[in-house]
Amino acid sequence: MKLGPLEEYEEMDMPWITAGIIKPQTEPADTDQIQPNQKVIGITLKNKARAYLLAALDSVERTVVNDVIDGTPVSITYYPMESLENEPEKRVRVFVDEHGSTALMMGLMGTGEGRMKIFCQEKEYFQLGSKVFVWHDANEDGQEDPDEIFQLADLEFEVMDWGDWKKNHPETDVYLGKGSLGETPPGF
């Protein structure tokens, strides 16, 4: 299902599902494509700082960014159904896969009750509060062995103005919304 901008959300049928962004493109800190007062979600992983323009995630089709930072998969999820000014930090969740090396294929879905769920490896979880697990087939036998299933960790983040983030992290880069849309897994 192809979804339109957030303004059209109330006209859409529930439930809906959309894949996350993969291969996000970033810009260097000195870019002029973002204003100092625009809100970003800032993360630091392995001494690498990266920011994600909050407005770039504020559309039903772009609420999850599946990234890889220095070889570690990170997924940024955002519940977009309220104003950007209404405590966005309460609607963000950032996951890190400490056992993987390729981007997660995570996406977002709306339920008939208006709640947000994420999907990851053909399983569903509530976006906020759920433990999320991934399977890494270490012995390449196609069988989900208990010792190959790992819980994704929550990564700390900050929501702040770009100018402040850049001042605190001058070597940062920033995601402004460009990237490829991933695929919705079979069965959804």
Coordinates of N, CA and C in Angstrom, one line a residue:
M1 N 0.8 -1.2 0.0 CA 0.0 0.0 0.0 C 0.9 1.2 0.0
K2 N 0.6 2.2 -0.9 CA 1.4 3.4 -0.9 C 0.6 4.5 -0.1
L3 N 1.3 5.2 0.7 CA 0.7 6.1 1.6 C 1.1 7.5 1.2
G4 N 0.2 8.5 1.5 CA 0.5 9.9 1.2 C 1.1 10.6 2.4
P5 N 1.1 11.9 2.3 CA 1.7 12.7 3.4 C 0.8 12.6 4.6
L6 N 1.3 13.0 5.8 CA 0.7 12.9 7.0 C -0.7 13.5 7.0
E7 N -0.9 14.6 6.3 CA -2.2 15.3 6.3 C -3.3 14.3 5.8
E8 N -3.0 13.4 5.0 CA -3.9 12.4 4.4 C -4.1 11.2 5.3
Y9 N -3.4 11.2 6.5 CA -3.5 10.0 7.4 C -4.9 9.7 7.8
E10 N -5.7 10.7 8.2 CA -7.0 10.4 8.7 C -7.9 9.8 7.6
E11 N -7.6 10.0 6.3 CA -8.4 9.5 5.3 C -8.0 8.0 4.9
M12 N -6.9 7.6 5.4 CA -6.4 6.2 5.1 C -7.1 5.1 5.9
D13 N -7.1 4.0 5.2 CA -7.7 2.8 5.9 C -6.6 2.3 6.9
M14 N -7.2 1.8 8.0 CA -6.3 1.1 9.0 C -6.6 -0.3 8.9
P15 N -5.8 -1.2 9.1 CA -4.3 -1.0 9.4 C -3.6 -0.7 8.1
W16 N -2.3 -0.2 8.2 CA -1.5 0.1 7.1 C -0.1 -0.4 7.5
I17 N 0.8 -0.5 6.5 CA 2.2 -0.9 6.8 C 3.1 -0.2 5.7
T18 N 4.3 0.2 6.2 CA 5.3 0.8 5.3 C 6.7 0.3 5.7
A19 N 7.5 0.1 4.7 CA 8.9 -0.4 5.0 C 9.7 0.8 5.4
G20 N 10.8 0.6 6.1 CA 11.7 1.6 6.5 C 12.6 2.0 5.4
I21 N 13.3 3.1 5.6 CA 14.3 3.6 4.7 C 15.6 2.8 4.9
I22 N 16.2 2.4 3.8 CA 17.5 1.8 3.8 C 18.5 2.6 3.0
K23 N 19.8 2.4 3.3 CA 20.8 3.2 2.6 C 20.6 4.7 2.7
P24 N 20.4 5.2 4.0 CA 20.2 6.6 4.1 C 21.4 7.4 3.7
Q25 N 21.2 8.5 3.0 CA 22.2 9.4 2.6 C 22.4 10.5 3.6
T26 N 23.6 10.8 4.0 CA 23.9 11.9 4.9 C 24.7 13.0 4.3
E27 N 24.6 14.1 5.0 CA 25.3 15.3 4.5 C 26.3 15.7 5.6
P28 N 27.4 16.3 5.3 CA 28.4 16.8 6.3 C 27.8 17.9 7.2
A29 N 28.4 18.1 8.3 CA 27.9 19.1 9.3 C 27.9 20.5 8.7
D30 N 28.7 20.8 7.7 CA 28.7 22.2 7.1 C 27.6 22.4 6.1
T31 N 26.7 21.5 5.9 CA 25.6 21.6 4.9 C 24.8 22.9 5.2
D32 N 24.3 23.5 4.1 CA 23.4 24.6 4.3 C 21.9 24.2 4.1
Q33 N 21.7 22.9 4.0 CA 20.3 22.4 3.7 C 19.5 22.2 5.0
I34 N 20.0 22.6 6.1 CA 19.2 22.5 7.4 C 19.5 23.8 8.2
Q35 N 18.4 24.3 8.8 CA 18.5 25.5 9.6 C 18.9 25.2 11.1
P36 N 19.6 26.1 11.7 CA 20.1 25.8 13.1 C 18.9 25.5 14.1
N37 N 17.7 26.0 13.8 CA 16.6 25.8 14.8 C 15.8 24.6 14.5
Q38 N 16.1 23.8 13.4 CA 15.3 22.6 13.1 C 15.7 21.5 14.1
K39 N 14.7 20.7 14.5 CA 14.9 19.6 15.4 C 15.6 18.4 14.7
V40 N 16.5 17.8 15.5 CA 17.1 16.5 15.0 C 17.1 15.5 16.1
I41 N 17.2 14.3 15.7 CA 17.4 13.2 16.7 C 18.9 12.9 16.6
G42 N 19.6 13.1 17.7 CA 21.0 12.9 17.6 C 21.4 11.6 18.4
I43 N 22.3 10.8 17.8 CA 22.8 9.6 18.4 C 24.4 9.6 18.3
T44 N 25.0 8.9 19.2 CA 26.4 8.7 19.2 C 26.7 7.2 19.4
L45 N 27.4 6.6 18.5 CA 27.7 5.2 18.5 C 29.2 5.0 18.2
K46 N 29.9 4.4 19.0 CA 31.4 4.1 18.8 C 32.1 5.4 18.5
N47 N 31.8 6.5 19.2 CA 32.4 7.8 19.0 C 32.0 8.5 17.7
K48 N 31.0 7.9 17.0 CA 30.6 8.5 15.7 C 29.2 9.2 16.0
A49 N 29.1 10.5 15.8 CA 27.8 11.2 16.0 C 27.1 11.3 14.6
R50 N 25.8 11.1 14.7 CA 25.0 11.3 13.5 C 23.6 11.9 14.0
A51 N 23.1 12.8 13.2 CA 21.8 13.4 13.4 C 20.8 13.0 12.3
Y52 N 19.5 13.0 12.7 CA 18.5 12.6 11.8 C 17.4 13.8 11.9
L53 N 17.2 14.5 10.8 CA 16.3 15.6 10.8 C 14.9 15.1 11.1
L54 N 14.3 15.6 12.2 CA 13.0 15.1 12.7 C 12.0 15.3 11.6
A55 N 12.0 16.4 10.9 CA 11.0 16.6 9.9 C 11.0 15.6 8.8
A56 N 12.2 15.0 8.5 CA 12.4 14.0 7.5 C 11.7 12.7 7.9
L57 N 11.4 12.5 9.1 CA 10.7 11.3 9.6 C 9.3 11.5 9.9
D58 N 8.8 12.7 9.7 CA 7.4 13.1 10.1 C 6.5 12.9 8.9
S59 N 6.5 11.8 8.3 CA 5.6 11.4 7.2 C 5.4 9.9 7.4
V60 N 4.2 9.5 7.1 CA 3.8 8.1 7.4 C 4.8 7.1 6.7
E61 N 5.2 7.5 5.5 CA 6.1 6.6 4.7 C 7.6 6.6 5.1
R62 N 8.0 7.5 6.0 CA 9.4 7.7 6.3 C 9.6 7.7 7.8
T63 N 9.0 6.8 8.6 CA 9.0 6.9 10.0 C 10.1 6.0 10.6
V64 N 10.8 5.2 9.8 CA 11.9 4.3 10.2 C 13.1 4.5 9.3
V65 N 14.2 4.7 9.9 CA 15.5 4.8 9.1 C 16.4 3.6 9.6
N66 N 16.7 2.7 8.7 CA 17.6 1.6 9.0 C 19.0 2.0 8.5
D67 N 19.9 2.2 9.4 CA 21.2 2.7 9.1 C 22.3 1.7 9.6
V68 N 23.5 1.9 9.1 CA 24.7 1.2 9.6 C 25.7 2.3 9.9
I69 N 26.2 2.3 11.2 CA 27.2 3.3 11.6 C 28.4 2.5 12.0
D70 N 29.5 2.7 11.3 CA 30.8 2.0 11.6 C 30.6 0.5 11.8
G71 N 29.8 -0.1 10.9 CA 29.6 -1.5 10.9 C 28.5 -2.0 11.8
T72 N 27.8 -1.2 12.5 CA 26.8 -1.6 13.5 C 25.4 -1.1 13.0
P73 N 24.4 -2.0 12.9 CA 23.1 -1.6 12.5 C 22.4 -0.8 13.5
V74 N 21.7 0.2 13.1 CA 20.9 1.1 14.0 C 19.6 1.4 13.2
S75 N 18.5 1.4 14.0 CA 17.2 1.8 13.4 C 16.6 2.8 14.2
I76 N 16.2 3.9 13.6 CA 15.6 5.0 14.3 C 14.1 4.9 13.9
T77 N 13.2 4.9 14.9 CA 11.8 4.8 14.7 C 11.1 6.1 15.3
Y78 N 10.1 6.5 14.6 CA 9.4 7.7 15.1 C 7.9 7.6 14.9
Y79 N 7.1 7.9 15.9 CA 5.6 7.8 15.8 C 5.2 9.2 15.3
P80 N 4.7 9.4 14.1 CA 4.5 10.7 13.5 C 3.1 11.3 13.7
M81 N 2.3 10.8 14.5 CA 0.9 11.2 14.5 C 0.5 12.4 15.3
E82 N 1.5 13.2 15.8 CA 1.3 14.4 16.5 C 2.3 15.4 16.0
S83 N 2.1 16.7 16.5 CA 2.9 17.8 16.0 C 4.4 17.5 16.4
L84 N 5.3 18.0 15.6 CA 6.7 17.9 15.9 C 7.0 18.7 17.2
E85 N 6.2 19.6 17.5 CA 6.5 20.4 18.7 C 6.0 19.8 20.0
N86 N 5.2 18.7 19.9 CA 4.5 18.1 21.0 C 5.3 16.9 21.6
E87 N 6.4 17.2 22.3 CA 7.3 16.2 22.9 C 7.7 15.1 22.0
P88 N 8.4 15.4 20.9 CA 8.7 14.3 20.0 C 9.6 13.3 20.6
E89 N 10.4 13.6 21.6 CA 11.3 12.7 22.2 C 10.6 11.5 22.9
K90 N 9.3 11.7 23.2 CA 8.5 10.6 23.7 C 8.0 9.6 22.7
R91 N 8.2 10.0 21.4 CA 7.7 9.2 20.3 C 8.9 8.6 19.4
V92 N 10.1 8.7 19.9 CA 11.3 8.2 19.2 C 11.8 7.0 20.0
R93 N 12.2 6.0 19.2 CA 13.0 4.9 19.8 C 14.1 4.5 18.8
V94 N 15.3 4.3 19.4 CA 16.4 4.0 18.5 C 16.9 2.6 19.0
F95 N 17.0 1.7 18.0 CA 17.5 0.3 18.3 C 18.9 0.2 17.7
V96 N 19.7 -0.7 18.4 CA 21.0 -1.0 17.9 C 21.2 -2.5 18.0
D97 N 21.7 -3.1 16.9 CA 21.9 -4.6 16.8 C 23.4 -4.8 17.1
E98 N 23.7 -5.1 18.3 CA 25.1 -5.3 18.7 C 25.7 -6.6 18.2
H99 N 25.0 -7.4 17.5 CA 25.5 -8.7 17.0 C 25.5 -8.8 15.5
G100 N 24.9 -7.8 14.8 CA 24.8 -7.8 13.4 C 25.8 -6.9 12.7
S101 N 25.8 -6.9 11.4 CA 26.7 -6.0 10.6 C 26.0 -5.4 9.4
T102 N 24.8 -5.8 9.1 CA 24.0 -5.3 8.0 C 22.7 -4.6 8.5
A103 N 22.2 -3.7 7.8 CA 21.1 -2.9 8.2 C 19.9 -3.8 8.5
L104 N 19.2 -3.5 9.5 CA 17.9 -4.2 9.8 C 16.9 -3.9 8.8
M105 N 15.9 -4.7 8.6 CA 14.8 -4.5 7.7 C 13.6 -4.2 8.6
M106 N 13.5 -3.1 9.2 CA 12.5 -2.7 10.1 C 11.6 -1.7 9.4
G107 N 10.3 -1.8 9.7 CA 9.3 -0.9 9.2 C 8.3 -0.6 10.2
L108 N 7.3 0.2 9.9 CA 6.2 0.6 10.8 C 4.9 0.2 10.3
M109 N 4.0 -0.1 11.2 CA 2.6 -0.4 10.8 C 1.6 0.2 11.8
G110 N 0.5 0.6 11.2 CA -0.6 1.1 12.1 C -1.6 0.1 12.3
T111 N -2.2 -0.1 13.5 CA -3.2 -1.1 13.7 C -4.5 -0.5 13.6
G112 N -5.6 -1.3 13.6 CA -6.9 -0.9 13.5 C -7.3 0.0 14.7
E113 N -6.6 -0.1 15.8 CA -6.9 0.6 17.0 C -6.0 1.9 17.1
G114 N -5.3 2.2 16.0 CA -4.5 3.4 15.9 C -3.2 3.4 16.7
R115 N -2.7 2.2 17.0 CA -1.4 2.0 17.7 C -0.4 1.7 16.7
M116 N 0.9 2.0 17.0 CA 2.0 1.8 16.1 C 2.8 0.6 16.5
K117 N 3.1 -0.2 15.5 CA 3.9 -1.4 15.7 C 5.1 -1.3 14.7
I118 N 6.2 -1.9 15.1 CA 7.3 -2.1 14.1 C 7.3 -3.5 13.7
F119 N 7.8 -3.8 12.5 CA 8.0 -5.2 12.1 C 9.5 -5.3 11.9
C120 N 10.0 -6.5 12.2 CA 11.4 -6.8 12.1 C 11.5 -8.3 11.9
Q121 N 12.1 -8.7 10.8 CA 12.3 -10.2 10.5 C 10.9 -10.9 10.6
E122 N 9.9 -10.4 10.0 CA 8.6 -11.0 9.9 C 7.9 -11.1 11.2
K123 N 8.3 -10.4 12.2 CA 7.6 -10.4 13.5 C 7.2 -9.0 13.8
E124 N 6.1 -8.9 14.6 CA 5.6 -7.6 15.0 C 5.8 -7.3 16.5
Y125 N 6.1 -6.0 16.8 CA 6.3 -5.5 18.1 C 5.7 -4.1 18.3
F126 N 5.1 -3.8 19.4 CA 4.7 -2.4 19.6 C 6.0 -1.5 19.6
Q127 N 5.8 -0.3 18.9 CA 7.0 0.5 18.8 C 7.6 1.0 20.1
L128 N 6.7 1.3 21.0 CA 7.2 1.8 22.3 C 7.0 0.7 23.4
G129 N 8.1 0.3 24.1 CA 7.9 -0.5 25.2 C 8.2 -2.0 25.0
S130 N 8.2 -2.5 23.8 CA 8.4 -3.9 23.5 C 9.9 -4.3 23.5
K131 N 10.2 -5.5 23.8 CA 11.5 -6.1 23.6 C 11.5 -6.6 22.2
V132 N 12.5 -6.3 21.4 CA 12.6 -6.7 20.0 C 13.8 -7.6 19.8
F133 N 13.5 -8.7 19.1 CA 14.5 -9.7 18.9 C 14.9 -9.9 17.5
V134 N 16.1 -10.3 17.2 CA 16.5 -10.6 15.8 C 17.3 -11.9 15.9
W135 N 17.3 -12.6 14.7 CA 18.0 -13.9 14.6 C 19.1 -13.7 13.6
H136 N 20.3 -14.2 14.0 CA 21.5 -14.2 13.2 C 21.9 -15.7 13.0
D137 N 21.7 -16.2 11.8 CA 22.0 -17.6 11.5 C 23.5 -17.8 11.5
A138 N 24.2 -17.8 12.6 CA 25.6 -17.9 12.7 C 26.2 -19.2 12.0
N139 N 25.5 -20.3 12.2 CA 26.0 -21.6 11.6 C 25.3 -21.9 10.3
E140 N 24.6 -20.9 9.8 CA 24.0 -21.0 8.4 C 23.3 -22.3 8.1
D141 N 22.5 -22.7 9.1 CA 21.7 -24.0 8.9 C 20.2 -23.7 8.7
G142 N 19.8 -22.4 8.7 CA 18.4 -22.1 8.4 C 17.5 -22.3 9.6
Q143 N 18.0 -22.8 10.7 CA 17.3 -23.1 11.9 C 17.5 -22.0 13.0
E144 N 16.4 -21.5 13.6 CA 16.5 -20.5 14.7 C 16.9 -21.2 16.0
D145 N 18.1 -21.3 16.2 CA 18.6 -21.8 17.5 C 18.6 -20.7 18.6
P146 N 18.2 -21.1 19.8 CA 18.1 -20.1 20.9 C 19.4 -19.2 21.1
D147 N 20.6 -19.8 20.8 CA 21.8 -19.0 21.0 C 22.1 -18.1 19.8
E148 N 21.2 -18.1 18.8 CA 21.3 -17.2 17.7 C 20.3 -16.1 17.7
I149 N 19.5 -16.0 18.7 CA 18.5 -14.9 18.8 C 18.9 -13.9 19.9
F150 N 18.9 -12.6 19.5 CA 19.4 -11.6 20.3 C 18.4 -10.5 20.4
Q151 N 18.3 -9.9 21.6 CA 17.5 -8.7 21.8 C 18.2 -7.5 21.3
L152 N 17.5 -6.6 20.6 CA 18.0 -5.4 20.2 C 18.1 -4.5 21.4
A153 N 19.2 -3.7 21.5 CA 19.4 -2.8 22.6 C 18.8 -1.4 22.2
D154 N 18.3 -0.7 23.2 CA 17.8 0.7 23.0 C 19.1 1.6 23.1
L155 N 19.2 2.4 22.1 CA 20.3 3.4 22.1 C 19.9 4.7 22.6
E156 N 20.6 5.3 23.5 CA 20.2 6.7 23.9 C 20.3 7.7 22.8
F157 N 19.4 8.7 22.8 CA 19.4 9.7 21.8 C 19.0 11.0 22.4
E158 N 19.2 12.1 21.7 CA 18.7 13.4 22.1 C 17.9 14.0 21.0
V159 N 16.9 14.7 21.4 CA 16.1 15.6 20.4 C 16.5 17.0 20.7
M160 N 17.1 17.7 19.8 CA 17.5 19.1 20.0 C 17.6 19.8 18.7
D161 N 17.8 21.1 18.8 CA 18.0 21.9 17.6 C 19.3 21.5 16.9
W162 N 19.3 21.5 15.6 CA 20.5 21.2 14.8 C 21.7 22.0 15.2
G163 N 21.5 23.3 15.4 CA 22.7 24.2 15.8 C 23.4 23.7 17.1
D164 N 22.6 23.4 18.1 CA 23.1 22.9 19.3 C 23.8 21.5 19.1
W165 N 23.2 20.6 18.4 CA 23.8 19.3 18.2 C 25.2 19.5 17.4
K166 N 25.2 20.3 16.4 CA 26.4 20.5 15.6 C 27.5 21.2 16.5
K167 N 27.1 22.1 17.4 CA 28.1 22.7 18.2 C 28.7 21.7 19.2
N168 N 27.9 20.8 19.7 CA 28.4 19.7 20.6 C 29.1 18.6 19.9
H169 N 28.8 18.4 18.6 CA 29.4 17.3 17.8 C 29.8 17.8 16.5
P170 N 30.9 18.6 16.4 CA 31.3 19.2 15.1 C 31.6 18.3 14.0
E171 N 32.0 17.0 14.3 CA 32.3 16.0 13.3 C 31.1 15.2 12.8
T172 N 29.9 15.6 13.2 CA 28.7 14.9 12.9 C 28.3 14.9 11.4
D173 N 27.5 14.1 11.0 CA 26.8 14.2 9.7 C 25.3 14.2 10.0
V174 N 24.5 14.4 9.0 CA 23.1 14.5 9.2 C 22.3 13.9 8.1
Y175 N 21.3 13.1 8.4 CA 20.3 12.5 7.5 C 19.2 13.5 7.3
L176 N 18.9 13.9 6.0 CA 17.9 14.9 5.7 C 16.7 14.3 5.0
G177 N 16.7 13.0 4.8 CA 15.5 12.4 4.2 C 15.7 11.6 2.9
K178 N 16.9 11.6 2.4 CA 17.2 10.8 1.2 C 17.6 9.4 1.5
G179 N 17.1 8.4 0.7 CA 17.4 7.0 0.9 C 16.4 6.2 0.2
S180 N 16.6 4.9 0.1 CA 15.8 4.0 -0.6 C 14.7 3.4 0.4
L181 N 13.5 3.2 -0.1 CA 12.5 2.5 0.7 C 12.7 1.1 0.6
G182 N 12.8 0.4 1.8 CA 13.0 -1.0 1.9 C 11.8 -1.8 1.4
E183 N 11.8 -3.1 1.7 CA 10.7 -3.9 1.2 C 9.9 -4.4 2.4
T184 N 8.6 -4.5 2.2 CA 7.7 -5.0 3.2 C 7.9 -6.5 3.2
P185 N 8.1 -7.2 4.3 CA 8.3 -8.6 4.3 C 7.0 -9.4 3.9
P186 N 7.2 -10.6 3.3 CA 6.1 -11.4 2.9 C 5.2 -11.7 4.2
G187 N 3.9 -11.8 3.9 CA 3.0 -12.2 5.0 C 2.4 -11.0 5.7
F188 N 2.8 -9.7 5.4 CA 2.2 -8.6 6.0 C 1.3 -7.9 5.0

